[in-house]
Every structure is written in C-alpha cells, then in structure tokens.
XYZ file of C-alpha atoms in Angstrom:
669
model
C -61.484 15.949 62.497
C -60.867 19.209 60.671
C -60.334 18.661 56.942
C -56.924 19.680 55.431
C -56.803 22.767 53.279
C -54.432 23.102 50.298
C -51.974 25.087 52.405
C -52.033 22.509 55.184
C -51.512 19.683 52.689
C -48.316 21.228 51.357
C -46.969 21.469 54.903
C -47.236 17.711 55.622
C -43.902 15.906 56.320
C -44.318 13.524 53.370
C -44.674 16.269 50.789
C -41.732 18.159 52.250
C -39.533 15.054 51.950
C -40.532 14.445 48.340
C -39.820 18.054 47.410
C -36.408 18.032 49.067
C -35.424 14.752 47.382
C -36.382 16.104 43.962
C -34.324 19.267 44.419
C -31.294 17.256 45.526
C -31.621 14.900 42.495
C -31.813 17.790 40.039
C -28.781 19.438 41.663
C -26.658 16.279 41.373
C -27.769 15.755 37.766
C -26.536 19.198 36.668
C -23.334 18.858 38.689
C -22.628 15.503 37.009
C -23.274 16.922 33.576
C -20.950 19.856 34.301
C -18.139 17.555 35.419
C -18.631 15.297 32.426
C -18.353 18.218 30.018
C -15.172 19.314 31.784
C -13.142 16.393 30.488
C -14.303 13.374 32.521
C -15.435 10.252 30.680
C -19.099 9.575 30.105
C -20.672 6.168 29.913
C -22.579 5.765 26.638
C -25.415 3.307 26.911
C -26.630 3.736 23.342
C -24.604 3.993 20.116
C -24.122 7.467 18.714
C -22.513 6.896 15.324
C -22.237 10.591 14.532
C -19.910 11.342 17.436
C -18.614 7.962 18.566
C -14.885 7.601 19.205
C -12.869 4.445 18.648
C -9.565 4.083 20.468
C -6.820 3.280 17.981
C -4.660 0.181 18.658
C -1.713 2.568 18.158
C -2.804 4.776 21.085
C 0.111 6.030 23.227
C 2.612 5.382 20.385
C 4.630 8.256 18.978
C 5.014 8.858 15.272
C 6.875 11.656 13.521
C 4.764 12.597 10.516
C 6.008 16.147 10.107
C 7.884 15.363 6.840
C 4.713 13.872 5.398
C 2.582 17.010 5.743
C 2.719 19.513 2.940
C 4.428 22.677 4.057
C 2.218 24.781 1.778
C -1.038 23.376 3.114
C -3.148 26.098 4.791
C -4.123 25.667 8.396
C -7.212 23.529 8.674
C -9.012 21.744 11.428
C -7.424 18.349 12.136
C -10.515 16.507 10.950
C -10.115 17.812 7.400
C -6.409 17.183 6.943
C -5.316 14.764 4.251
C -1.950 13.094 4.718
C -0.030 12.011 1.626
C 2.218 9.014 2.094
C 5.118 7.920 -0.032
C 4.604 4.295 -1.160
C 4.743 1.677 0.157
C 1.988 3.279 2.222
C 2.178 2.914 5.984
C -0.546 4.671 7.880
C 0.606 6.105 11.206
C -2.009 7.640 13.505
C -1.716 11.401 14.115
C 0.064 12.713 17.177
C -3.177 14.252 18.351
C -6.580 12.682 17.785
C -9.158 14.791 15.917
C -11.069 14.862 19.200
C -9.505 14.892 22.627
C -9.644 11.270 23.802
C -8.647 10.571 27.419
C -6.813 7.457 28.442
C -9.175 4.482 28.039
C -10.594 2.693 31.063
C -10.874 -1.062 30.745
C -13.647 -3.030 32.399
C -16.993 -4.693 31.901
C -20.528 -3.322 32.005
C -22.596 -4.930 34.762
C -26.346 -5.528 34.775
C -26.985 -1.972 36.045
C -25.043 -0.407 33.175
C -22.042 0.541 35.338
C -18.432 -0.142 34.434
C -16.480 -2.297 36.858
C -12.998 -3.780 36.871
C -14.095 -6.643 39.107
C -13.802 -9.538 36.652
C -11.694 -12.654 36.025
C -9.521 -13.253 32.969
C -10.027 -16.667 31.358
C -7.566 -18.739 29.331
C -6.195 -17.334 26.079
C -7.921 -18.751 22.995
C -5.562 -18.470 19.985
C -8.378 -19.222 17.523
C -10.305 -16.148 18.654
C -7.206 -13.987 18.379
C -6.372 -15.357 14.940
C -9.847 -14.645 13.554
C -10.444 -11.375 15.362
C -10.129 -9.322 12.158
C -12.842 -11.448 10.538
C -15.496 -10.585 13.117
C -18.156 -7.899 13.087
C -15.995 -5.145 14.556
C -16.118 -1.997 12.427
C -13.215 0.375 12.789
C -14.466 3.454 10.980
C -11.677 5.820 11.891
C -11.606 6.979 8.293
C -14.699 9.081 8.978
C -12.551 11.495 10.965
C -9.125 10.850 9.419
C -8.622 10.871 5.668
C -5.701 9.011 4.112
C -4.561 9.601 0.574
C -1.888 7.490 -1.139
C 0.396 9.191 -3.607
C 0.181 7.890 -7.170
C 2.717 5.165 -7.910
C 5.321 5.756 -10.581
C 6.120 3.454 -13.511
C 9.100 1.113 -13.286
C 11.977 1.460 -15.767
C 11.509 -0.190 -19.161
C 14.157 -2.785 -18.236
C 11.700 -4.301 -15.737
C 8.965 -5.158 -18.267
C 9.520 -8.921 -17.722
C 10.648 -8.608 -14.096
C 10.126 -11.546 -11.707
C 11.438 -10.218 -8.369
C 12.554 -13.461 -6.703
C 14.104 -14.920 -9.877
C 15.755 -11.767 -11.251
C 17.568 -10.774 -8.062
C 21.022 -10.544 -9.648
C 22.638 -9.235 -6.474
C 21.568 -12.297 -4.466
C 22.396 -14.728 -7.275
C 25.929 -13.328 -7.537
C 26.454 -14.032 -3.827
C 25.681 -17.760 -4.176
C 28.584 -19.995 -3.164
C 27.723 -22.553 -5.857
C 25.278 -22.943 -8.743
C 26.066 -26.396 -10.150
C 22.819 -27.882 -8.782
C 20.628 -25.164 -10.249
C 20.591 -22.857 -7.237
C 20.477 -19.747 -9.433
C 17.083 -20.833 -10.814
C 15.493 -20.939 -7.349
C 13.838 -18.156 -5.337
C 16.074 -15.338 -4.079
C 13.698 -12.574 -3.018
C 14.748 -8.941 -2.488
C 15.548 -7.966 1.071
C 13.296 -5.650 3.041
C 13.784 -2.101 1.888
C 14.853 -3.217 -1.589
C 11.470 -4.347 -2.861
C 10.001 -2.950 -6.050
C 7.966 0.170 -5.362
C 6.626 0.957 -8.827
C 4.218 -0.304 -11.476
C 5.634 -2.677 -14.092
C 4.730 -1.240 -17.480
C 3.639 -3.319 -20.504
C 5.727 -3.490 -23.686
C 5.096 -0.933 -26.390
C 2.196 -1.897 -28.616
C 0.624 -4.189 -26.006
C -2.808 -5.406 -27.121
C -5.687 -7.177 -25.454
C -4.766 -10.903 -25.545
C -6.362 -13.114 -28.173
C -9.218 -15.012 -26.473
C -9.261 -18.746 -25.804
C -9.408 -21.134 -27.645
C -7.750 -19.168 -30.490
C -4.916 -18.250 -28.131
C -3.846 -21.898 -27.959
C -2.588 -21.524 -31.537
C -1.595 -17.846 -31.795
C -0.694 -14.799 -29.675
C 0.266 -11.208 -30.438
C 3.971 -10.655 -31.024
C 3.773 -7.247 -29.306
C 2.627 -8.848 -26.023
C 5.684 -11.139 -25.765
C 8.221 -9.518 -28.120
C 10.948 -12.174 -27.910
C 12.177 -14.227 -30.866
C 14.877 -16.341 -29.166
C 12.659 -19.448 -29.071
C 11.775 -19.043 -32.756
C 15.468 -19.063 -33.596
C 16.301 -22.009 -31.319
C 13.210 -24.225 -31.628
C 11.494 -23.278 -34.863
C 12.710 -26.456 -36.578
C 11.111 -28.604 -33.863
C 7.631 -27.221 -34.542
C 7.437 -25.368 -31.210
C 6.766 -21.846 -32.436
C 6.978 -19.624 -35.508
C 6.470 -15.937 -36.245
C 4.060 -14.768 -38.939
C 3.645 -10.999 -39.359
C 2.352 -9.592 -36.038
C 1.707 -12.977 -34.381
C 3.464 -15.992 -32.952
C 2.017 -19.307 -34.136
C 2.108 -22.583 -32.169
C 1.813 -25.655 -34.421
C 1.568 -27.956 -31.378
C 4.907 -29.740 -31.684
C 7.734 -30.392 -29.267
C 11.295 -31.661 -29.285
C 10.162 -35.314 -29.027
C 6.788 -34.874 -30.758
C 7.451 -32.716 -33.772
C 4.371 -34.147 -35.515
C 2.049 -32.675 -32.884
C 0.949 -33.176 -29.295
C -2.319 -34.913 -30.197
C -0.591 -37.865 -31.897
C 1.874 -38.047 -29.020
C -0.958 -38.221 -26.465
C -2.685 -40.907 -28.493
C 0.526 -42.948 -28.451
C 0.762 -42.725 -24.640
C -2.886 -43.779 -24.305
C -2.266 -46.796 -26.540
C 0.873 -47.781 -24.623
C -0.914 -47.750 -21.230
C -4.710 -47.829 -21.675
C -5.242 -47.523 -17.895
C -4.015 -43.923 -18.013
C -7.377 -42.829 -19.539
C -6.899 -39.077 -19.829
C -9.733 -37.080 -18.283
C -11.061 -40.030 -16.294
C -8.494 -41.744 -14.063
C -5.816 -39.237 -15.040
C -6.885 -35.687 -14.240
C -3.737 -33.999 -12.805
C -0.407 -33.994 -14.700
C 2.950 -32.296 -14.143
C 4.904 -31.488 -17.330
C 8.576 -30.940 -16.479
C 10.626 -28.777 -18.864
C 7.453 -27.925 -20.743
C 8.732 -25.599 -23.470
C 5.787 -23.490 -24.655
C 3.382 -25.984 -22.973
C 1.827 -27.554 -26.075
C 1.651 -30.892 -24.206
C -0.569 -29.319 -21.541
C -2.455 -27.163 -24.043
C -3.722 -30.168 -25.997
C -4.590 -32.095 -22.824
C -7.121 -29.414 -21.842
C -9.551 -30.662 -24.485
C -9.307 -34.100 -22.788
C -10.419 -32.727 -19.379
C -6.884 -32.896 -17.970
C -5.286 -30.132 -15.902
C -1.540 -29.938 -16.509
C 0.851 -27.835 -14.465
C 3.553 -26.933 -16.976
C 6.841 -25.908 -15.354
C 10.256 -24.797 -16.577
C 13.067 -22.682 -15.141
C 13.867 -19.184 -16.305
C 16.963 -20.311 -18.215
C 18.340 -19.701 -21.705
C 14.817 -20.237 -23.070
C 13.659 -17.711 -20.531
C 10.274 -16.726 -21.988
C 8.777 -20.193 -22.479
C 6.492 -19.917 -19.416
C 5.449 -16.435 -20.491
C 4.403 -17.841 -23.871
C 2.468 -20.635 -22.131
C 0.494 -18.198 -19.974
C -0.122 -15.822 -22.869
C -1.638 -18.823 -24.679
C -3.985 -19.409 -21.722
C -2.308 -22.604 -20.475
C -1.578 -23.290 -16.758
C 2.137 -22.774 -16.128
C 4.663 -21.665 -13.507
C 8.353 -20.858 -13.388
C 9.926 -23.644 -11.294
C 13.082 -25.740 -11.256
C 14.287 -29.084 -9.932
C 17.325 -27.919 -7.960
C 17.826 -28.078 -4.171
C 14.375 -27.428 -2.685
C 11.051 -29.226 -2.852
C 8.648 -27.963 -5.471
C 5.630 -26.163 -4.042
C 3.145 -28.972 -4.706
C 1.939 -31.594 -2.203
C 2.618 -35.304 -2.027
C 0.536 -37.542 -4.316
C -0.540 -34.536 -6.381
C -0.243 -35.885 -9.929
C -1.517 -39.041 -11.608
C 1.166 -38.659 -14.283
C 4.475 -36.775 -14.386
C 5.930 -36.221 -17.841
C 9.445 -35.326 -18.965
C 10.185 -34.966 -22.670
C 13.814 -33.984 -23.241
C 13.631 -31.920 -20.042
C 17.431 -31.905 -19.663
C 17.406 -33.165 -16.050
C 19.912 -35.682 -14.738
C 17.503 -37.816 -12.726
C 20.174 -40.098 -11.268
C 22.505 -37.478 -9.770
C 23.082 -37.368 -5.988
C 21.582 -40.814 -5.321
C 18.528 -39.959 -7.422
C 17.424 -37.038 -5.238
C 15.539 -35.374 -8.121
C 13.645 -38.528 -9.102
C 12.811 -38.979 -5.404
C 11.119 -35.581 -5.558
C 9.115 -36.863 -8.541
C 8.227 -39.914 -6.458
C 6.986 -37.666 -3.608
C 4.615 -35.752 -5.895
C 3.441 -38.820 -7.851
C 0.189 -40.368 -6.675
C 0.242 -43.975 -5.491
C -0.277 -46.065 -8.620
C 0.629 -43.085 -10.810
C 2.855 -43.038 -13.907
C 6.156 -41.409 -14.896
C 6.639 -40.933 -18.663
C 10.170 -40.246 -19.898
C 10.851 -39.357 -23.537
C 14.597 -38.922 -23.966
C 17.580 -40.103 -25.979
C 18.738 -42.780 -23.471
C 15.403 -44.568 -24.056
C 15.982 -45.264 -27.742
C 19.575 -44.431 -28.771
C 22.301 -47.057 -28.577
C 25.391 -44.939 -28.018
C 27.556 -46.155 -25.137
C 27.118 -43.078 -22.933
C 23.351 -43.069 -23.442
C 23.103 -46.814 -22.783
C 24.945 -46.288 -19.488
C 22.459 -43.560 -18.559
C 19.599 -45.946 -19.339
C 21.066 -48.630 -17.076
C 21.474 -46.090 -14.269
C 17.828 -45.091 -14.690
C 16.684 -48.734 -14.628
C 18.698 -49.389 -11.485
C 17.304 -46.333 -9.667
C 13.680 -46.959 -10.613
C 14.027 -50.593 -9.473
C 15.191 -49.395 -6.054
C 12.181 -47.073 -5.995
C 9.945 -50.118 -6.568
C 8.695 -48.616 -9.837
C 7.513 -51.039 -12.504
C 8.565 -50.438 -16.116
C 5.187 -51.082 -17.725
C 6.053 -50.100 -21.322
C 8.957 -49.004 -23.480
C 8.067 -48.111 -27.036
C 9.971 -45.982 -29.514
C 11.426 -43.055 -27.605
C 9.000 -43.263 -24.614
C 9.390 -45.287 -21.403
C 6.607 -45.395 -18.790
C 6.958 -46.537 -15.157
C 4.284 -47.107 -12.507
C 4.605 -46.257 -8.814
C 3.434 -48.856 -6.231
C 0.137 -48.463 -4.390
C 1.566 -48.966 -0.892
C 4.774 -49.367 1.162
C 4.983 -53.173 1.023
C 7.738 -53.241 -1.618
C 9.767 -50.619 0.230
C 9.559 -52.551 3.510
C 10.594 -55.828 1.858
C 13.922 -54.457 0.612
C 17.203 -55.517 2.197
C 18.280 -53.599 5.321
C 20.383 -50.571 4.398
C 18.940 -50.374 0.883
C 19.539 -47.119 -0.976
C 17.659 -44.859 -1.141
C 16.194 -45.343 2.360
C 12.657 -44.611 3.481
C 12.175 -41.145 4.936
C 11.802 -40.855 8.693
C 8.375 -41.453 10.175
C 8.123 -37.798 11.249
C 8.873 -36.434 7.762
C 5.863 -34.553 6.391
C 5.802 -34.990 2.589
C 3.311 -32.111 2.297
C 5.635 -29.632 3.998
C 7.075 -27.808 0.976
C 7.770 -24.144 1.778
C 11.562 -23.603 1.916
C 12.199 -27.321 2.515
C 15.377 -28.915 1.151
C 15.196 -31.953 -1.097
C 15.690 -35.236 0.751
C 17.422 -38.321 -0.652
C 14.820 -40.687 0.757
C 11.570 -42.330 -0.314
C 8.470 -40.539 0.972
C 6.253 -43.029 2.777
C 2.714 -43.609 1.565
C -0.050 -43.357 4.196
C -0.785 -46.737 5.769
C -4.511 -46.009 5.597
C -4.320 -45.651 1.796
C -5.249 -41.959 1.804
C -4.517 -40.359 -1.565
C -4.496 -43.624 -3.514
C -8.227 -44.057 -3.904
C -9.502 -40.817 -5.440
C -12.659 -40.889 -7.503
C -12.604 -40.482 -11.260
C -13.273 -37.128 -12.896
C -15.650 -35.317 -12.640
C -17.137 -36.981 -9.532
C -13.932 -36.340 -7.546
C -14.655 -32.598 -7.680
C -17.679 -33.084 -5.415
C -16.556 -36.077 -3.323
C -14.894 -35.131 0.001
C -11.482 -36.837 -0.276
C -9.943 -39.056 2.400
C -7.045 -36.651 2.949
C -9.529 -34.050 4.175
C -9.228 -35.860 7.522
C -5.425 -35.795 7.659
C -4.653 -32.109 7.076
C -4.010 -29.845 10.057
C -7.139 -27.753 10.324
C -8.939 -25.929 13.122
C -11.992 -28.165 12.802
C -11.598 -31.797 13.850
C -15.166 -33.046 13.522
C -17.254 -31.649 10.684
C -14.700 -31.236 7.899
C -16.879 -32.822 5.232
C -19.677 -30.475 6.215
C -17.270 -27.522 6.022
C -16.220 -28.502 2.496
C -19.830 -28.879 1.406
C -20.734 -25.562 3.018
C -17.856 -23.815 1.238
C -18.986 -25.345 -2.067
C -22.545 -24.148 -1.513
C -21.466 -20.638 -0.496
C -19.280 -20.088 -3.562
C -21.753 -21.768 -5.885
C -24.439 -19.299 -4.834
C -22.028 -16.355 -4.765
C -20.594 -16.967 -8.238
C -24.069 -17.546 -9.617
C -24.907 -14.084 -8.264
C -21.780 -12.598 -9.856
C -22.698 -14.141 -13.194
C -26.210 -12.682 -13.028
C -25.425 -9.251 -11.600
C -21.999 -8.531 -13.100
C -22.263 -10.567 -16.319
C -19.161 -12.681 -15.751
C -19.896 -14.801 -18.803
C -19.284 -11.725 -20.946
C -15.829 -11.222 -19.429
C -12.720 -12.512 -21.168
C -11.744 -14.817 -18.329
C -9.062 -17.393 -19.008
C -6.218 -17.301 -16.467
C -7.701 -16.990 -12.968
C -6.009 -17.022 -9.566
C -7.704 -17.583 -6.216
C -5.235 -16.059 -3.766
C -6.660 -17.775 -0.656
C -8.243 -20.930 -1.966
C -9.303 -22.946 1.092
C -10.856 -26.175 -0.183
C -11.254 -24.860 -3.738
C -14.928 -23.898 -3.595
C -14.392 -20.804 -5.753
C -12.704 -22.813 -8.531
C -15.391 -25.510 -8.363
C -18.099 -22.863 -8.720
C -16.481 -21.493 -11.898
C -16.491 -25.017 -13.339
C -20.158 -25.416 -12.399
C -20.982 -22.171 -14.216
C -19.321 -23.456 -17.380
C -16.825 -20.588 -17.561
C -14.044 -21.525 -19.986
C -11.145 -20.739 -17.672
C -8.670 -22.441 -15.368
C -7.885 -21.508 -11.765
C -4.593 -21.591 -9.900
C -5.563 -22.096 -6.265
C -2.992 -20.515 -3.957
C -2.688 -21.785 -0.378
C -1.003 -19.118 1.789
C 1.658 -20.285 4.247
C -0.162 -18.315 6.954
C -3.096 -20.751 6.955
C -3.858 -24.455 6.856
C -2.233 -26.536 4.119
C -5.206 -27.676 2.052
C -3.137 -28.526 -1.047
C -3.708 -32.317 -0.775
C -7.474 -31.739 -0.768
C -7.284 -29.470 -3.825
C -5.380 -32.029 -5.893
C -7.586 -34.903 -4.748
C -10.542 -32.863 -6.022
C -8.836 -32.373 -9.396
C -7.857 -28.725 -8.935
C -4.471 -27.079 -9.462
C -2.813 -25.491 -6.448
C 0.457 -24.140 -5.104
C 1.757 -22.883 -1.762
C 2.902 -19.279 -1.434
C 3.754 -16.546 1.057
C 1.961 -13.378 -0.040
C 4.493 -11.232 1.797
C 6.839 -12.237 -1.053
C 6.476 -11.957 -4.857
C 4.911 -14.790 -6.848
C 6.919 -16.802 -9.416
C 5.243 -15.758 -12.625
C 5.798 -13.213 -15.366
C 4.062 -9.833 -15.412
C 0.644 -9.590 -17.108
C -0.314 -13.255 -16.857
C -3.732 -13.370 -15.112
C -7.151 -12.067 -16.156
C -8.799 -12.270 -12.726
C -7.391 -12.196 -9.203
C -9.755 -13.233 -6.423
C -8.961 -12.672 -2.739
C -11.496 -13.570 -0.033
C -10.404 -12.928 3.551
C -6.755 -12.576 2.546
C -5.830 -9.057 3.609
C -7.364 -9.164 7.087
C -4.961 -12.043 7.814
C -1.828 -11.003 5.921
C -1.806 -7.395 7.166
C -0.574 -8.787 10.484
C 2.538 -10.026 8.677
C 3.319 -7.422 6.006
C 2.172 -4.197 4.391
C -0.977 -4.538 2.295
C 0.502 -2.292 -0.398
C 3.224 -4.909 -0.953
C 0.574 -7.475 -1.903
C -1.402 -5.022 -4.010
C 1.680 -4.017 -6.012
C 2.398 -7.679 -6.707
C -1.200 -8.159 -7.818
C -0.784 -5.277 -10.263
C 2.404 -6.850 -11.640
C 0.819 -10.198 -12.476
C -2.546 -8.794 -13.636
C -3.100 -8.176 -17.334
C -4.184 -4.694 -18.475
C -7.942 -4.971 -18.723
C -7.924 -7.607 -15.976
C -10.151 -7.600 -12.910
C -9.719 -7.948 -9.153
C -12.374 -9.039 -6.660
C -11.507 -8.603 -2.990
C -13.969 -9.757 -0.344
C -12.852 -8.796 3.130
C -13.717 -7.093 6.412
C -14.614 -3.426 6.598
C -11.528 -2.391 8.531
C -9.197 -3.053 5.565
C -11.354 -1.733 2.756
C -10.638 1.998 2.995
C -6.896 1.422 2.782
C -7.231 -1.059 -0.081
C -9.457 1.359 -1.967
C -6.877 4.154 -1.697
C -4.021 1.856 -2.791
C -6.056 0.624 -5.770
C -6.711 4.195 -6.917
C -3.044 5.112 -6.452
C -2.142 2.267 -8.828
C -4.506 3.627 -11.463
C -7.190 0.963 -11.031
C -10.870 1.773 -11.391
C -12.120 0.673 -7.983
C -15.620 0.408 -6.542
C -16.637 -0.646 -3.031
C -19.799 -2.744 -3.025
C -22.077 -4.376 -0.466
C -22.210 -8.142 -0.171
C -25.460 -10.042 -0.542
C -25.951 -9.637 3.228
C -26.656 -5.933 2.714
C -25.132 -2.598 3.791
C -24.910 -3.513 7.492
C -22.754 -6.609 6.968
C -19.209 -6.657 8.331
C -17.772 -7.452 4.872
C -17.538 -5.564 1.608
C -16.484 -6.405 -1.949
C -13.884 -4.250 -3.687
C -14.076 -4.649 -7.470
C -11.253 -3.241 -9.571
C -10.396 -2.935 -13.251
C -6.799 -2.451 -14.341
C -6.393 0.032 -17.138
C -3.597 0.085 -19.698
C -1.024 2.550 -18.387
C 0.836 4.921 -20.658
C 4.189 3.595 -21.719
C-alpha cells in the first residue's frame, strides 16, 4: 500500500467532516452572540455582580414622579440621578430602568443549564411567603438607583408632649359619650393626618440624671410642668427645688414613704414575698410611680399605669425617673397585657369605681391577675365609716365574693384579696350566678382592640400559668404556657426558647465587648419585636442596670404570656400606629427583624418617625434586619438627623443581615 502524504491526509473524508463541523459551529456562535446583543435575553450561568440586573417587584407599574424631580437639575445619565422625596418617603421605581430590561421570562433551569417552563406548581406554603423577606435574597437595586430623603422639619412647639393616639382632639370631640372614660383611650389619627415632623425637646433640655439618682430627682427643664407640685405637694409626691424636681417617695395613701408601705403589705400577707414569689405587679393610678420605683430594689418589676387626665404628666415623670410606666386607662377596652400576667395588682386611691356595670372593671383585673395572685386596695371605703363609703365597701365585698376572691387581710386603710387557683369555686356557684363565666371560646389573651367583657375569664384546666417558678429561676425555665400560644412551631418550642436565649446572650456579650455598652447610660430600654424575651434576659445576665419593655407586635405570634411567666414586662402593639408614651422616654430602642415584616403593612418612615418621638436625645437605636431594607432605613435615619452607621453582623460581610446603629442628637429648638 502506498503511504499517505500530508496532502492526501487532508483530503480524507474524516478530516473534511471535522473541518466543516468546526466552521458551522463557529458561524452559529457568532450569529447567536449578535442576536443576543441585539436585545434578546441571555442566559447567565455565573453571577456577574458588576452588571447583574434584578427585576423590581414593581415592574410594569406606572408611577408619575415628574413633580419629584428638580426642574433645575442638569441632564444626567439615569444611573446618577438622585430623587428627593417629600416625607413620609415612598420609593416608586423609575418609569424607565437604568438599563433596558426586557419582560422577564419565568421558568426553571434544567440539568443542562437551559430554561424551561415545563414544571408543576406545588401547594402554597404561607410560612415561606411570610418569611420570604428574612431569607438570603439580596435586592441591591440601590447600586444603580440612588434615593435621598429630604430632611424632616421640626414640629410646632405645641407638640412637645404630643402623644398622637391620646391627643387626637378631633376624634375625641366626635365621641358619642365619654362617661366611661372613652376619651382616655386610643384614638389614632387617620391616614393622611399622621404627624410628619420631628417632635422637639423643651427649651433647656438636659441629659437625664442617671439611675439610681433619677429615682429621687430629675431636671425641671426636661419636664417643665408644676401642676402636680401644686396639687400633690402636701401628699409627699413631688416638690420643686431650684432647677430640679424632688421625689420624697410618698403617695396619697402612704405619705410617710413607699418603703414603709411595702413593709406593711409584706407583714399583712407574708406569702407575697416581694422579689421571690411576687415578681410582676400592676400599679393602677400610679401617680409619679414611687410605689414601683421602690419595688425595683426588691427585684420586682412593676408596670405603673395612669390615664392622661388632669394630672396629665404623671407618667412622663415616672419615665423620666427611670421607672417602667405606660399611659393606660380602665375604660371600655381590655388593657394590652395578657391573662395571668401579674402576681399582685395594686390600687391606692386610684379613683376607679370597681363595682360599676356589674363589676366589669374588676373583672378585667381578675383576667390579668395570676391564679393565686393578690389584689391590694387602699382607699377610703376600707377604713372610713361614713354611710356612703360603707355602702361602697359592702358593694365591693359582694362583688369579690361572687368572683370567689378571699379577703385574706384588712388592716388600717389596706384590704387584700386572693384569687382562686382554679375554676372549682366558679363551677360550684348557683346556675345563673352573676357575673357568669366567659364562653369557652373566649381567648383571655386576645387584647388588641377587644371590648371589656362582664364575665369571669376561665383559668386553664391544665393549671398553666398558676405554677410559675420563683425569681430568678423563672427567667430561665421554659414556662408551661409556652405550649399553649399559637406559634409556627408545634414540637420544639422549649428548644426554640433556649436557642433564642443563647443567641442573644452571645450577641449582647459581643455588643458589650465591642461597643462598650456598660459605659452607655442605659435605663429605659424597649425591644420592639421581643419574641420570647431573649434580648431582655441577656441584658439581665450582663448586669446592665436597666429595665426592658418587651413589645409583641400584632403582626406576629402572641408571646406575652411567656414573657410574663418568665418575669419580664411586655405589651402588645401595632407598629403601624403610634405608641402610648410621652416623647423622649427611652434610652435604647432595639428592633430585630421588625421592618422586613412591617413594611408589608405600612411605610417604614412611619415607624422610624415614631421611634424618634419616643427616643431621648442622646439615645441609641440598634436595628438588625435583612439587607433589602437597610438602604432605605439608613436614608430615613439621616433625614431625621441621626448619626447612622451600617455594620456587619458577626456572620461577616456576606451575611444576609446587617446592623444599623444610630445615635439621636439634640436638635436645635
């Protein structure tokens, strides 16, 4: 056989086929690239962060933003434009994307890297949808689209003490009746009429006196109101000396001081044991909260409440002193605390007619009082022998007997009753007894916008809530009611509580080390999305001399019973509405995972403005949330005059969460 030369080799059929195939492949490659560059979509198999495009959820929606763009702004490429919004900031997408984005194609990527629409849709999982914003998705549209929020203006001087839902004069004037205290309840501004400015401090405002000195004195310039001095000075509530208010520790029924008064209660009923069996107390009609202030040294947490009435600044004085307090009233709606929350409820000359309307107000006390808990009443009908007052005493005895309360002690001007441990007494009453038991389907922990009910709240048949541990072990013991709350986990709740405790314990320990929290002047602290109270427990573990109000948003699970069983203060609230407290009352606001949930319900600037109202000048804000809300929050914080810094979490720069730390400066007034 004749050997093949190089020329003959190139003429073989196999080589010719290979050559032709290669030429055809190269031709199709360049044709495909040409078509792709002409506006057709490309499939990206690898991330290209520098040029990646994310389709906005507002795609295909029309927005008119012409009035928002400065007419004097020179022509610039779309990617460099900055849009200024009038607060409250709402961020519409531009009419045209910075880059031309075609209509999106929906499908899945198969094993060969090709997109196909041949797939089945499974059942809808509401849990996944609810927590979608908490995942690892990173919407970084801000890289191509800058948003700037216009600086907020200061509110008029008349709004220095403004509480939006309690000072809504227009709504109060429309009430059909006010004889039951309706005007002291929440009447929030309608949409479009909300406050859109920064509440300014009073002239001469100074950094608050630190705890524990603040228990006994505060700056006059911070709460410049002398009405209480004029009305209650003779009862040892409060006095004014030069540039300070002084608090001698007295009250209407304990003018010789709260400490002696507390000792008397302990001697009357030794089982109360403040700081051991009795950890949580509600003080009704608290005045300037000296009762609760002096209980703090006995390891007792007291929620001091009073309406914004003729003594309208009493709660403001309490919070300026560094004592837990809220503006609240016994009127027509349930208070925002759970059933079996308090081991003792106290009323000293609180000016409440407990027997009106079949005892509906005392039935609300009964709902919040823990099984086996105590009600202490210090009032004139207890000790005076005038005919009208004696009749009031008999009415009170009759009502408490029907509630199955036991009068355990009456001494001097104090009477103390005890609530039963179970329903046996209620069930043994005569048929048709008044007040009746509440229906089986009544939820005593349902408190948001719920009317008072003239019935006896049933105690759980399994004894949940009655057998809490003593303090401080109850802080770390998973309570029985952990199993009864409506929560997305039905199996490992105790493990979830322990995991939350561990997470916040380690996180706060890191804050203390890295950001020197023990050097901060922390006294009044609010956790705006409290969960099981792990954040508050971690502050206690660190020995920080502060108290925490744990807020449970209405948008999540009601964990209030768990908080109180652990010995922590809590309240329910809707963060799309203002909170019932005075301006400048908290040193630290903490919000973990709040905005990624609430932004589905209301504008984030609404919440941030409310945070500014209740935060003291010099106070701090820590927001831990997903990346997709942080750019907007950062711009709002700067527009309010806060010093704001975006920081990585302990997971590092590639985590899906960030921490926004803010300091509120004293604004010019």
